[in-house]
C-alpha atoms as a printed R data frame, in Angstrom:
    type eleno elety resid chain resno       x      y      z
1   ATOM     1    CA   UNK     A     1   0.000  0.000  0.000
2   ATOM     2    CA   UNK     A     2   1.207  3.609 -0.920
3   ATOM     3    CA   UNK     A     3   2.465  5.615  2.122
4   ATOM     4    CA   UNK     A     4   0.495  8.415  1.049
5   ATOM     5    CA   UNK     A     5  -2.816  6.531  0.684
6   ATOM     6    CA   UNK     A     6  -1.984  4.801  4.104
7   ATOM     7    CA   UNK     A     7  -1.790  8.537  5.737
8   ATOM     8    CA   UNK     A     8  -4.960 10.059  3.792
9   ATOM     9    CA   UNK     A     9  -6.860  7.112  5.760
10  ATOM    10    CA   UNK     A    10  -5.587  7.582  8.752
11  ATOM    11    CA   UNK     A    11  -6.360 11.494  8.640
12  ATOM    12    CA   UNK     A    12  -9.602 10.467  7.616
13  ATOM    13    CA   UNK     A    13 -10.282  7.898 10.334
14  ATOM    14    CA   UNK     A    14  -9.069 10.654 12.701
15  ATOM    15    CA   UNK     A    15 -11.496 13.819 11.106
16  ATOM    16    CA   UNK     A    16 -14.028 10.650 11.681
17  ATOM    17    CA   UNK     A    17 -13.352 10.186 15.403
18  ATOM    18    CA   UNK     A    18 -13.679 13.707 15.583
19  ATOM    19    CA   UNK     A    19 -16.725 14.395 14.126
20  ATOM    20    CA   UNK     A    20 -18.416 11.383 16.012
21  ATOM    21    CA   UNK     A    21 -16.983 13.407 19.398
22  ATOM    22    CA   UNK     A    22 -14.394 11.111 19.956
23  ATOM    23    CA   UNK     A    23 -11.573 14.053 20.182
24  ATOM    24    CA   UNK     A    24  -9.292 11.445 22.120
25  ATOM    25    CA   UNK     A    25  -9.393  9.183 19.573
26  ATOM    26    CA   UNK     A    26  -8.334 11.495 16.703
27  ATOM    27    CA   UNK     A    27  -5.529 12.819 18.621
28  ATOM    28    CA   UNK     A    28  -4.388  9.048 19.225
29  ATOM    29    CA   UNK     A    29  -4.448  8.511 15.618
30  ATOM    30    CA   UNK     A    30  -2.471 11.867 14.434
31  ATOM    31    CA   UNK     A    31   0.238 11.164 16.789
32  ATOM    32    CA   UNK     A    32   0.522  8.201 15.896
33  ATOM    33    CA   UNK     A    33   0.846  8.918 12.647
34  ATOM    34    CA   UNK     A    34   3.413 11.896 13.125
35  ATOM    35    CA   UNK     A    35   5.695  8.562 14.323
36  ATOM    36    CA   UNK     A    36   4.863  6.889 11.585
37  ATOM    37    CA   UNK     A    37   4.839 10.093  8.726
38  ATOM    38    CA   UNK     A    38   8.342 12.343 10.519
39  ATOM    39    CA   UNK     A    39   8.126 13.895  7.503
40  ATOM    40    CA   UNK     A    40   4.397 15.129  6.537
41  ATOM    41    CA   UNK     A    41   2.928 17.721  7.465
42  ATOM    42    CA   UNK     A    42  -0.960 16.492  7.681
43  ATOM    43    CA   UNK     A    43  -0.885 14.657 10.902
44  ATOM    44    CA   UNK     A    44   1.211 17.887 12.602
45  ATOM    45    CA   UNK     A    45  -1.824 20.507 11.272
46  ATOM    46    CA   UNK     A    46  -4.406 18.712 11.657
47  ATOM    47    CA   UNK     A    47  -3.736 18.332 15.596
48  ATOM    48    CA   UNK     A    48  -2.941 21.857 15.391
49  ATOM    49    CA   UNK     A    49  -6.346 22.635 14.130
50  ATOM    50    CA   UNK     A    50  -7.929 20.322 16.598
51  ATOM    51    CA   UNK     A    51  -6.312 22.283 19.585
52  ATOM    52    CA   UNK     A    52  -6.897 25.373 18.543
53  ATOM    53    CA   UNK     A    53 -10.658 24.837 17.788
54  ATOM    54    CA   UNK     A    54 -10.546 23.455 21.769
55  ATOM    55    CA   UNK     A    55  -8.871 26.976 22.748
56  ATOM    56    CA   UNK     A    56  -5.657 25.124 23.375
57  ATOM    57    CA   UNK     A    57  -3.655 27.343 22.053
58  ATOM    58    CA   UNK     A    58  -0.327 26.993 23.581
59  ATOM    59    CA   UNK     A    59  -0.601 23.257 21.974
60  ATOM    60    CA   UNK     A    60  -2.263 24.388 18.512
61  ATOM    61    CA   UNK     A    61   0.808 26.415 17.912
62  ATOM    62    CA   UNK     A    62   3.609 23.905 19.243
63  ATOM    63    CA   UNK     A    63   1.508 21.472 16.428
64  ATOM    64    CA   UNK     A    64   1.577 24.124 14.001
65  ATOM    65    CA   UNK     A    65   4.634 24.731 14.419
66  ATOM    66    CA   UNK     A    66   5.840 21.071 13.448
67  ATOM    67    CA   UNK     A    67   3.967 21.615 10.741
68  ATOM    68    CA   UNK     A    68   5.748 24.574  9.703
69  ATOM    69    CA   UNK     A    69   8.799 22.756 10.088
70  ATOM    70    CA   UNK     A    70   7.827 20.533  7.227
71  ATOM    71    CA   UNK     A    71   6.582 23.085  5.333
72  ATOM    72    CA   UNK     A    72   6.921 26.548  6.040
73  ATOM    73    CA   UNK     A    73   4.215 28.307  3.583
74  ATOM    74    CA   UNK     A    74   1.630 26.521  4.900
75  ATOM    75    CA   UNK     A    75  -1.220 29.239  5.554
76  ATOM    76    CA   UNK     A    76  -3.125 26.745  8.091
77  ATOM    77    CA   UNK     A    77  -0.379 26.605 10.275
78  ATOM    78    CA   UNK     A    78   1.066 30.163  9.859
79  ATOM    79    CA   UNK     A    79  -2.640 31.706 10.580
80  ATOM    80    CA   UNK     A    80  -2.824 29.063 13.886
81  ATOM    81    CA   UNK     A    81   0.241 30.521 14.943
82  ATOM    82    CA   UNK     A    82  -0.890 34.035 14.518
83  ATOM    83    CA   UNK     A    83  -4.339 33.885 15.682
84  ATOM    84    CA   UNK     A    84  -2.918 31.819 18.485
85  ATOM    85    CA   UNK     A    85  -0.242 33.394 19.617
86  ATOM    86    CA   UNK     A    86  -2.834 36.834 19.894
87  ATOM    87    CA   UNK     A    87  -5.436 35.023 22.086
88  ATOM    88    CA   UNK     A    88  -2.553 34.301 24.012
89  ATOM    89    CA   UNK     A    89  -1.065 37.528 24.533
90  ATOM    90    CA   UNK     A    90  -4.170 39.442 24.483
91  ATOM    91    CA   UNK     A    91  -5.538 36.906 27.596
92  ATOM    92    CA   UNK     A    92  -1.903 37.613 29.179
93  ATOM    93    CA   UNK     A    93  -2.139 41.166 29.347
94  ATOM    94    CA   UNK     A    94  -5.829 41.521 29.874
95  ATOM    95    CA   UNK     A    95  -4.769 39.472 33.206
96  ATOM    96    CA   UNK     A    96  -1.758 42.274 34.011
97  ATOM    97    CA   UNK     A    97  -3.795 44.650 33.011
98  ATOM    98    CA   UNK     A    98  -6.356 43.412 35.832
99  ATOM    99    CA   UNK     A    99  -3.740 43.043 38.443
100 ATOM   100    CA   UNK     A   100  -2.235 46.482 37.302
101 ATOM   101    CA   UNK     A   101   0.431 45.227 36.253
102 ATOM   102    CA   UNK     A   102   1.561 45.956 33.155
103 ATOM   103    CA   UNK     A   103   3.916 48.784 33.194
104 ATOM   104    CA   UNK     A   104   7.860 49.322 32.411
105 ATOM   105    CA   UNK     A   105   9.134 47.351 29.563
106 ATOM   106    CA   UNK     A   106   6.433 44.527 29.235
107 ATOM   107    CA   UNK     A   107   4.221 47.885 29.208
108 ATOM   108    CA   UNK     A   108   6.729 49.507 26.575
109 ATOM   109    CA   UNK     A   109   6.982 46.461 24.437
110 ATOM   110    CA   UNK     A   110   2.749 45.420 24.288
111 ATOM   111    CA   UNK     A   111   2.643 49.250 22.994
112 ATOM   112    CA   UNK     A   112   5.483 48.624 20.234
113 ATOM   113    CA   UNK     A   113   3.204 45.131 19.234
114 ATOM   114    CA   UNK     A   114   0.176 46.531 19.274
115 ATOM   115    CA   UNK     A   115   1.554 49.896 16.878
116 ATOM   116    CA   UNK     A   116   2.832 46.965 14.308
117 ATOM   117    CA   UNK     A   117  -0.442 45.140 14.179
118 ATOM   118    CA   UNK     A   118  -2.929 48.274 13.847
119 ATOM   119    CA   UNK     A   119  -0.117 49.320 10.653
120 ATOM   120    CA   UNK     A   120  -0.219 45.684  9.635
121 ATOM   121    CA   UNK     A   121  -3.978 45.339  9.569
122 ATOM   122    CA   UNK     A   122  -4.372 48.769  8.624
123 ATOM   123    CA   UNK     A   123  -6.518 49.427 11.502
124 ATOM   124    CA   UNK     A   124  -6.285 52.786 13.519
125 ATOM   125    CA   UNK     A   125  -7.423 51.132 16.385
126 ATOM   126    CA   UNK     A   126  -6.858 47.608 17.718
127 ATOM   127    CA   UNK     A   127  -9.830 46.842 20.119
128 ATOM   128    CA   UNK     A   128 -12.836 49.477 19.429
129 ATOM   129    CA   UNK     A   129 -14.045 51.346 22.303
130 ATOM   130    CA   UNK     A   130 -16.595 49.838 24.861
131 ATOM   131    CA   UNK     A   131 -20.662 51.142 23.582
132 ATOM   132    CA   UNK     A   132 -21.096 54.018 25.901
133 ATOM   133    CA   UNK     A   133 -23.736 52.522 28.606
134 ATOM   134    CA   UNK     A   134 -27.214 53.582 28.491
135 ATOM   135    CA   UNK     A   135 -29.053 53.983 31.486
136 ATOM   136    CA   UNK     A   136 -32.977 53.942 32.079
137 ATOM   137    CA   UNK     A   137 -34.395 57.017 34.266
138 ATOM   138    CA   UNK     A   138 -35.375 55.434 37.515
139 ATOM   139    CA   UNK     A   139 -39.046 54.368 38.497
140 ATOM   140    CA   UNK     A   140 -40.609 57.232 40.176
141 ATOM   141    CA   UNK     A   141 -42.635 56.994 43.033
142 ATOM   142    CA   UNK     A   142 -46.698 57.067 42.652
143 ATOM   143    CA   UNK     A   143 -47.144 60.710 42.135
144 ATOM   144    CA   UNK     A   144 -44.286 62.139 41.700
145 ATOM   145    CA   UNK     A   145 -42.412 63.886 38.622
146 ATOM   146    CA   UNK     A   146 -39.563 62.768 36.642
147 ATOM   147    CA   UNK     A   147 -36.198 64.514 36.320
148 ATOM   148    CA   UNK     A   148 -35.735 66.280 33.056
149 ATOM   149    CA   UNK     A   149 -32.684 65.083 31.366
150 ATOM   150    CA   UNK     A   150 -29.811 66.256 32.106
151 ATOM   151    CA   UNK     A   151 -30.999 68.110 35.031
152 ATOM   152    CA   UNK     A   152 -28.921 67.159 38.283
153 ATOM   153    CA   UNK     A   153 -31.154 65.281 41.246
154 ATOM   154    CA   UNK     A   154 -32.437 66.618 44.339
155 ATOM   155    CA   UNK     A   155 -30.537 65.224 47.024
156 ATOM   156    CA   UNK     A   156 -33.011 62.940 48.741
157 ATOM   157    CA   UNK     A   157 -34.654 63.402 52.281
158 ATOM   158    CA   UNK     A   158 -31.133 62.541 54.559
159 ATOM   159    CA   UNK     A   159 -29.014 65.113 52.618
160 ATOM   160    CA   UNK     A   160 -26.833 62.970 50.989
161 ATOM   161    CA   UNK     A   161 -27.120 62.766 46.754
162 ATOM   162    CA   UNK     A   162 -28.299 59.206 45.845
163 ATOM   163    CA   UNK     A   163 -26.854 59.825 42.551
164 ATOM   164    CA   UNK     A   164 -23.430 61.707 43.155
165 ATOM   165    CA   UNK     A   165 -20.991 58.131 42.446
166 ATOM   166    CA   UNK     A   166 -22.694 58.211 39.155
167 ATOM   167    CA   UNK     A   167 -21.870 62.198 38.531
C-alpha cells in the first residue's frame, strides 16, 4: 500500500473520530501517525487545528509549528500561529492589566506590538471602544415627577445625593 494513501486514511479515520466526538481518539491517531509520517505535514496541522478549535492554544501552535517545520508556507499553520499566539497575549495582558500590572518594559513592548499590528492590519485602532452605557431614568414613586434630562437630582430626604458616584 502507498504511504500516502496509508496517511490520507488515517487522517480520515481521525477527522471521523472527531466528528463522532471522539476528540481522544483522533488525537491518538495523528500522533501516531506523526511517528509513523516524521516527515508530513498532515498529521502535525491537523492536531494543530484540533487544539486550537478546543482553545488550546499553547498546543495548537507547538503542532503548528511542526507543521511549519515541514513546510513553512503553509497558511493553516502560519494563521494558527498568529491567531494563536494573539489570544494568548491578548488573555496575558488583559490578566496584568487586571492586576495592574503591566507597566515598564512589558508595558513599553505590548505598545510597540500593538503599533505593528494596527499598521499591519491597517486598523487605527486595535480593540474598538466599549458602547457608551445607556441607562434607564429610575421608576418614580406614585405621584411624583420625573427629572428632566440632564438636570442634576435633588438630594433625597437625609441630605446625601443618591446619585453623586454616578456624577
Amino acid at each position: 500500500m502507498d504511504p500516502a494513501v496509508k496517511l490520507d486514511a488515517i487522517v480520515a479515520e481521525a477527522d471521523a473520530a472527531q466528528k463522532a466526538g471522539q476528540t481522544d481518539k483522533a488525537v491518538k491517531l495523528l500522533k501516531d501517525a506523526t511517528g509513523a509520517f516524521p516527515a508530513d505535514k498532515a498529521p502535525w496541522i491537523k492536531l494543530a487545528q484540533i487544539r486550537f478549535d478546543a482553545e488550546n492554544y499553547g498546543d495548537a501552535i507547538s503542532y503548528a509549528l511542526e507543521g511549519l517545520q515541514r513546510d513553512s508556507k503553509d497558511k493553516v499553520a502560519n494563521s494558527i500561529v498568529a491567531v494563536g499566539g494573539l489570544r494568548l497575549s491578548t488573555k496575558a495582558l488583559n490578566d496584568l492589566r487586571t492586576q495592574n500590572d503591566l507597566n515598564g518594559n512589558v508595558r513599553t513592548e505590548a505598545q510597540g506590538l500593538a503599533k505593528i499590528l494596527r499598521e499591519s492590519l491597517g486598523e487605527t485602532v486595535l480593540v474598538p471602544a466599549r458602547p457608551k452605557v445607556v441607562t434607564r431614568p429610575a421608576a418614580t414613586k406614585k405621584g411624583a415627577v420625573a427629572a428632566k434630562p440632564g438636570a442634576t437630582p435633588e438630594p433625597s430626604g437625609d441630605g446625601t445625593n443618591p446619585f453623586g458616584s454616578l456624577q
